[in-house]
Backbone as JSON, one array per atom type, in Angstrom:
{
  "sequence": "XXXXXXXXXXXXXXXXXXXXXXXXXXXXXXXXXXXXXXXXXXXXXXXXXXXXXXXXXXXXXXXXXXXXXXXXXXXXXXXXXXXXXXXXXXXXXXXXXXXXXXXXXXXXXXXXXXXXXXXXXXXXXX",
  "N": [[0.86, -1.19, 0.0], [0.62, 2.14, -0.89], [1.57, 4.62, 0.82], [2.04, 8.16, 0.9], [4.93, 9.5, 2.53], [4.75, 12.52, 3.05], [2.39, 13.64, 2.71], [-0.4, 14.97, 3.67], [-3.53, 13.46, 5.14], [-7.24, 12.02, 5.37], [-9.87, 11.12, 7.18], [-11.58, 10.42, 5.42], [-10.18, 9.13, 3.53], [-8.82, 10.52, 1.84], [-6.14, 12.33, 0.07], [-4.13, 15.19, 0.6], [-1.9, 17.71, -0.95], [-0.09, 20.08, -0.17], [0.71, 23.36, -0.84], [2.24, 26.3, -0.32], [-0.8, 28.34, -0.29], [-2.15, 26.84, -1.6], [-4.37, 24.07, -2.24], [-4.01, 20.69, -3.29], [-5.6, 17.52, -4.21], [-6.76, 14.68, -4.03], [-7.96, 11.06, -3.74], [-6.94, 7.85, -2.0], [-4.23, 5.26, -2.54], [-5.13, 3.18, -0.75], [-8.13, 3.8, -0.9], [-8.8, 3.54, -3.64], [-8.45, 0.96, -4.43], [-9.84, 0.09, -2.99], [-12.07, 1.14, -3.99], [-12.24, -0.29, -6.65], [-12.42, -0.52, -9.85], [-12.63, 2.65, -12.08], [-14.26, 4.51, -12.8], [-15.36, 7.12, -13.62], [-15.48, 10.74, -12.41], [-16.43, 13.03, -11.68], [-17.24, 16.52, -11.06], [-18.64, 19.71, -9.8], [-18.13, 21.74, -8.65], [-16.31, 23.49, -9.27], [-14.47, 26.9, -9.08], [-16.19, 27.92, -7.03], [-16.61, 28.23, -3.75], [-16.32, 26.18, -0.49], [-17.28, 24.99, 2.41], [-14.84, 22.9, 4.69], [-14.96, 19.24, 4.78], [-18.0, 19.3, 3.14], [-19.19, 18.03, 0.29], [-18.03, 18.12, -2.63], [-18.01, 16.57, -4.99], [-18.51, 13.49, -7.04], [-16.75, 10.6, -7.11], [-17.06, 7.47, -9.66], [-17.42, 4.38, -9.55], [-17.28, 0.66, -11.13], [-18.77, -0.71, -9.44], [-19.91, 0.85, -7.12], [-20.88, 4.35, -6.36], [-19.32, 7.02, -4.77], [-18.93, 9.53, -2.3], [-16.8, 12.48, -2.43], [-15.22, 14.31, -0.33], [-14.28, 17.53, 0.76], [-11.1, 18.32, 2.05], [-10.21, 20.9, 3.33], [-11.67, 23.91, 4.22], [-12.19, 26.23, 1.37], [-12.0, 27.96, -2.13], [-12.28, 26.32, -4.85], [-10.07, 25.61, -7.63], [-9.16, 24.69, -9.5], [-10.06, 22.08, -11.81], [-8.79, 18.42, -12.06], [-8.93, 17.93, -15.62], [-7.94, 16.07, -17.1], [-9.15, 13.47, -16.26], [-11.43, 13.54, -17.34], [-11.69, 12.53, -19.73], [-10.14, 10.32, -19.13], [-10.54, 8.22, -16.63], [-9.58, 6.49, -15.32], [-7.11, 7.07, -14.14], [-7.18, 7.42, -11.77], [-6.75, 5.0, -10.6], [-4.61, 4.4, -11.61], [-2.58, 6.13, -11.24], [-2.83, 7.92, -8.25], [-1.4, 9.28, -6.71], [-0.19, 11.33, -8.31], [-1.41, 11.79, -11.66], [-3.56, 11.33, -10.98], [-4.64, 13.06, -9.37], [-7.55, 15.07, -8.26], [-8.65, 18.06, -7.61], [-7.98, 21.24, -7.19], [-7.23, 23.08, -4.76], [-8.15, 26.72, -3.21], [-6.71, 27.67, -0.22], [-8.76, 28.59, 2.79], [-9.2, 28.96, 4.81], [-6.1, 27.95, 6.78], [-5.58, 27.28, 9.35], [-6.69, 24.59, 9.68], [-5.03, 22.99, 8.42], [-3.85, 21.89, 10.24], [-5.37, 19.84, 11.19], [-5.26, 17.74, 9.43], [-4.33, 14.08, 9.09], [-0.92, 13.03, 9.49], [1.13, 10.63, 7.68], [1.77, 8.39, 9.18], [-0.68, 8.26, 11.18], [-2.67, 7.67, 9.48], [-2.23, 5.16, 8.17], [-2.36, 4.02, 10.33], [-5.22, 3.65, 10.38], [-6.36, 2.41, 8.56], [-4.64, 0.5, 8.69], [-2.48, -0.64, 8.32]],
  "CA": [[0.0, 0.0, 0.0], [1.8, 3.16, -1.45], [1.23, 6.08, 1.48], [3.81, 8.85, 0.69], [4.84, 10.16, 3.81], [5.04, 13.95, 2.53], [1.24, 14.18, 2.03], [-1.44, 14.88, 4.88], [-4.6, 12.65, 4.44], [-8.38, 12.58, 6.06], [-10.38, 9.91, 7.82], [-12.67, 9.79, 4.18], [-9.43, 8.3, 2.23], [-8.27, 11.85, 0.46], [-4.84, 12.76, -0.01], [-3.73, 16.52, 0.32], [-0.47, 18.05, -0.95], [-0.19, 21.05, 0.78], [2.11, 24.19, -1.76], [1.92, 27.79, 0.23], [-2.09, 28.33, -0.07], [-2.74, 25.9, -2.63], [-3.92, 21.82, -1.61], [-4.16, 19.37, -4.24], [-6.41, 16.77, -3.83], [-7.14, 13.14, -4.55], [-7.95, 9.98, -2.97], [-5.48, 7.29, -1.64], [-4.2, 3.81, -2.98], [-6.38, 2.59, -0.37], [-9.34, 4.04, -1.1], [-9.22, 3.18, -5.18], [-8.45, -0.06, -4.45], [-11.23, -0.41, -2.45], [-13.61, 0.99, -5.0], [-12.33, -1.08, -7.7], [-11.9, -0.06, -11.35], [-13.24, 3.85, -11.58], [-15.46, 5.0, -14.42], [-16.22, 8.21, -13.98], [-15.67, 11.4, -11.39], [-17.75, 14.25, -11.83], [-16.59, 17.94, -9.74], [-19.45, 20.58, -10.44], [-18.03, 22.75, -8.11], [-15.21, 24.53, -9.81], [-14.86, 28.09, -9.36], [-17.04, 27.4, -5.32], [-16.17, 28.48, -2.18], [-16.9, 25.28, 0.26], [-16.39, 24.47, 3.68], [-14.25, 21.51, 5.13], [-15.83, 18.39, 4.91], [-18.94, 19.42, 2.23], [-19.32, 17.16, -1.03], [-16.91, 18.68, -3.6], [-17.94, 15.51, -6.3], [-18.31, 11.84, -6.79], [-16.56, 9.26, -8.02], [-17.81, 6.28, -9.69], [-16.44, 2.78, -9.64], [-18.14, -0.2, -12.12], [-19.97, -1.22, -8.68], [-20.54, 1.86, -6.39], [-21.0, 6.21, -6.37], [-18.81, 7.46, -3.42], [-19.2, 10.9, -2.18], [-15.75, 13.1, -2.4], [-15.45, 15.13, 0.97], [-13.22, 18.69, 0.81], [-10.49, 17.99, 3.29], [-10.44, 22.26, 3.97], [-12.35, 24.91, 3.67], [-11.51, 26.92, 0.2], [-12.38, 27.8, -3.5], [-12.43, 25.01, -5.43], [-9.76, 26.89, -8.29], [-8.96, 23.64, -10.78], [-10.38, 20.68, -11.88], [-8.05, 17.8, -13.35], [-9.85, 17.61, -16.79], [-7.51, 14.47, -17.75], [-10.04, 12.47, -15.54], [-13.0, 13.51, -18.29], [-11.22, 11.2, -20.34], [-9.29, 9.11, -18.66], [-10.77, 8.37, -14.71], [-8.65, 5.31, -14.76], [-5.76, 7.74, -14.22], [-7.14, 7.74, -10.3], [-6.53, 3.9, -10.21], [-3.18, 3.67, -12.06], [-1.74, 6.81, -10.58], [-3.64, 8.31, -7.66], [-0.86, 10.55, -6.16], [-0.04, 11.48, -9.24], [-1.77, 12.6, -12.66], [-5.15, 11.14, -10.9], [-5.59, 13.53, -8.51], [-9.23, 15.77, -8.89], [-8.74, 19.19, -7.4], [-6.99, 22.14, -6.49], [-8.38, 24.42, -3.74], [-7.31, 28.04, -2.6], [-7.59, 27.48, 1.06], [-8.98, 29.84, 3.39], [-8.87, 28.25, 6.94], [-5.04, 27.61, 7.23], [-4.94, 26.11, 10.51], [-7.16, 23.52, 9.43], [-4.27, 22.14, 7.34], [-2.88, 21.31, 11.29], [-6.03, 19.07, 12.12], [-4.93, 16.56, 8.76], [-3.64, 13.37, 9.69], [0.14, 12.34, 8.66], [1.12, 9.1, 6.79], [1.63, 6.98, 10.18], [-1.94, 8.27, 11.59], [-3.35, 7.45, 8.61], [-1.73, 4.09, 8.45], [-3.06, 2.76, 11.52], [-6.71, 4.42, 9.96], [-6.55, 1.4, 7.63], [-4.42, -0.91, 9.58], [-1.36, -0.64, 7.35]],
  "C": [[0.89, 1.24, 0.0], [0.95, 4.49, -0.48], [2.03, 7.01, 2.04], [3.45, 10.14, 1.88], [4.83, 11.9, 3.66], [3.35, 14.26, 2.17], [0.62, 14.07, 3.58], [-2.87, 13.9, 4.17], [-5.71, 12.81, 5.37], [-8.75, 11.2, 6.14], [-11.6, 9.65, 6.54], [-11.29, 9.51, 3.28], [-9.0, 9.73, 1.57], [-7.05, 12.05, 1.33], [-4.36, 14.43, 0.35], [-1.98, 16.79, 0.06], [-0.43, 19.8, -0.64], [1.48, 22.38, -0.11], [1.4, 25.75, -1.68], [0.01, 27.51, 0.56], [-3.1, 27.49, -0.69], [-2.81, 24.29, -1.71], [-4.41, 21.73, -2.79], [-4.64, 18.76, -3.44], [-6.95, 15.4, -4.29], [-7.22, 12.49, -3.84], [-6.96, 8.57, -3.33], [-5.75, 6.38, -2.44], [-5.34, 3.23, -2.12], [-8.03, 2.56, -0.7], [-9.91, 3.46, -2.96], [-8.64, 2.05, -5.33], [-9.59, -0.74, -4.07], [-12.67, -0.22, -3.28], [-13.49, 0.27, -6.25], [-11.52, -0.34, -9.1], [-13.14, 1.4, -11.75], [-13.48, 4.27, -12.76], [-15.49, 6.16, -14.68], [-16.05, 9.34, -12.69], [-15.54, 12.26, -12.03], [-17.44, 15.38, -10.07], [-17.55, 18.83, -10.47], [-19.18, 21.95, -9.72], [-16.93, 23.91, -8.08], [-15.86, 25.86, -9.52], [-16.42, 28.16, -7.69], [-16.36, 27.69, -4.45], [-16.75, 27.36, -1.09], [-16.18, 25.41, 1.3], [-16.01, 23.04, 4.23], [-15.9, 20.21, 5.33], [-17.61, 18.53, 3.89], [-18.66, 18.52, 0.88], [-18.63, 18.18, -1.97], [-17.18, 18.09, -5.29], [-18.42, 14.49, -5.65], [-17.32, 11.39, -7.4], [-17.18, 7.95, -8.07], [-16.87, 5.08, -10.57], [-17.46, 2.14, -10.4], [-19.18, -0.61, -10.3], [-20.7, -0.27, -7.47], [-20.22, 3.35, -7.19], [-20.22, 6.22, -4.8], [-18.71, 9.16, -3.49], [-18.15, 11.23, -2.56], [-16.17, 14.44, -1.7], [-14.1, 16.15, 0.67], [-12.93, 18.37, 2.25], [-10.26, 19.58, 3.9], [-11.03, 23.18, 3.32], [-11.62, 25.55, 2.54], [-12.24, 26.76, -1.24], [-11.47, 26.49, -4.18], [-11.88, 26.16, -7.27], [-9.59, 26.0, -9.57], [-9.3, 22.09, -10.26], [-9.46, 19.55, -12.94], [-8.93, 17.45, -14.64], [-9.61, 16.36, -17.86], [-8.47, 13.31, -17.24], [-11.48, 12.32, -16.49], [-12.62, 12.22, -19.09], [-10.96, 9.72, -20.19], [-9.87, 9.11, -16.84], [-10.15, 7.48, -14.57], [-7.23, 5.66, -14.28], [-6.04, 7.64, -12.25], [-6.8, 6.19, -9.8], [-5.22, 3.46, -10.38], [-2.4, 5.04, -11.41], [-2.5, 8.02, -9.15], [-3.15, 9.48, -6.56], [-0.19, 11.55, -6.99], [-1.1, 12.45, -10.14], [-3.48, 12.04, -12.21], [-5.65, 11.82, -9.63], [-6.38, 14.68, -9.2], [-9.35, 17.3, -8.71], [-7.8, 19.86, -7.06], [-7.9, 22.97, -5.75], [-7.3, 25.31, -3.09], [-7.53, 27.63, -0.99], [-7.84, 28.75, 2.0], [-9.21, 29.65, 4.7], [-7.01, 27.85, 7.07], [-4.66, 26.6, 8.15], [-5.97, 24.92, 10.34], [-6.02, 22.34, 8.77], [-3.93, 20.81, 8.76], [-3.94, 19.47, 11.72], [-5.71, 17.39, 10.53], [-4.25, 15.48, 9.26], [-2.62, 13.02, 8.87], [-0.06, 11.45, 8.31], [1.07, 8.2, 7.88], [0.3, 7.06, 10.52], [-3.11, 7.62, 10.65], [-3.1, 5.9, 8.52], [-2.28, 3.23, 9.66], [-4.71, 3.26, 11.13], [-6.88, 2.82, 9.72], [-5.85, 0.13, 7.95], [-3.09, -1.74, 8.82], [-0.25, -1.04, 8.03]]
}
C-alpha cells in the first residue's frame, strides 16, 4: 500500500499536498483499491467556495458512487480535466496525474487538524 509520507490525508481516504495556499487533492491507494476499477468522477463545483468536509464531487467505480469530501475549507480553483477522459488515471496513478482538485484554502490552521502518513496508516491498519 503506497502512502507517501510527505502528504497529509483525512479519515474519508483523500490525499492533500499542501504548496503555500494551494492543496491538491485526490484519494489514496487505499481508497481506489477499495472501490475497484473507476469509471467516472464528476466535480461541479469549480470556481465554489466550500467548507471543510462538504461534497466537492463523486466518483464512480463499475460497482458503487462514493461521495468526495473537501479535506479544507476553500475555493475550489482547478479541476483535473484528464479524468474527463481518462478516470482510470485515479486507479493507475492516484498521487499522481489522478488527482481531482486544487483548492485556494482559506482556513489555514485547518491544514494542522490533517492526519500524517503513520496516523493514517493505523486508519486502515497498514
Amino acid at each position: 500500500m503506497n502512502i507517501p509520507s510527505e502528504l497529509k490525508y483525512t479519515k474519508d481516504h483523500e490525499w492533500v499536498k499542501i504548496d503555500g495556499d494551494i492543496a491538491t487533492v485526490g484519494i489514496t491507494d487505499f481508497a481506489q483499491s477499495e472501490l475497484g476499477d473507476i469509471v467516472y468522477v464528476e466535480v461541479e463545483t469549480l470556481d465554489e467556495t466550500l467548507d471543510k468536509e462538504e461534497v466537492f464531487g463523486t466518483v464512480e467505480a463499475v460497482k458503487t458512487v462514493s461521495d468526495l469530501f473537501l479535506p479544507l475549507s476553500g475555493e475550489i480553483i482547478e479541476f483535473n480535466e484528464a479524468l474527463e477522459d481518462e478516470p482510470e488515471k485515479v486507479n493507475s496513478d492516484p498521487y499522481g496525474d489522478g488527482w481531482m482538485v486544487k483548492i485556494k484554502i482559506s482556513e489555514p490552521s485547518e491544514v494542522e487538524e490533517l492526519m500524517s502518513a503513520d496516523d493514517y496508516k493505523a486508519l486502515i491498519g497498514a
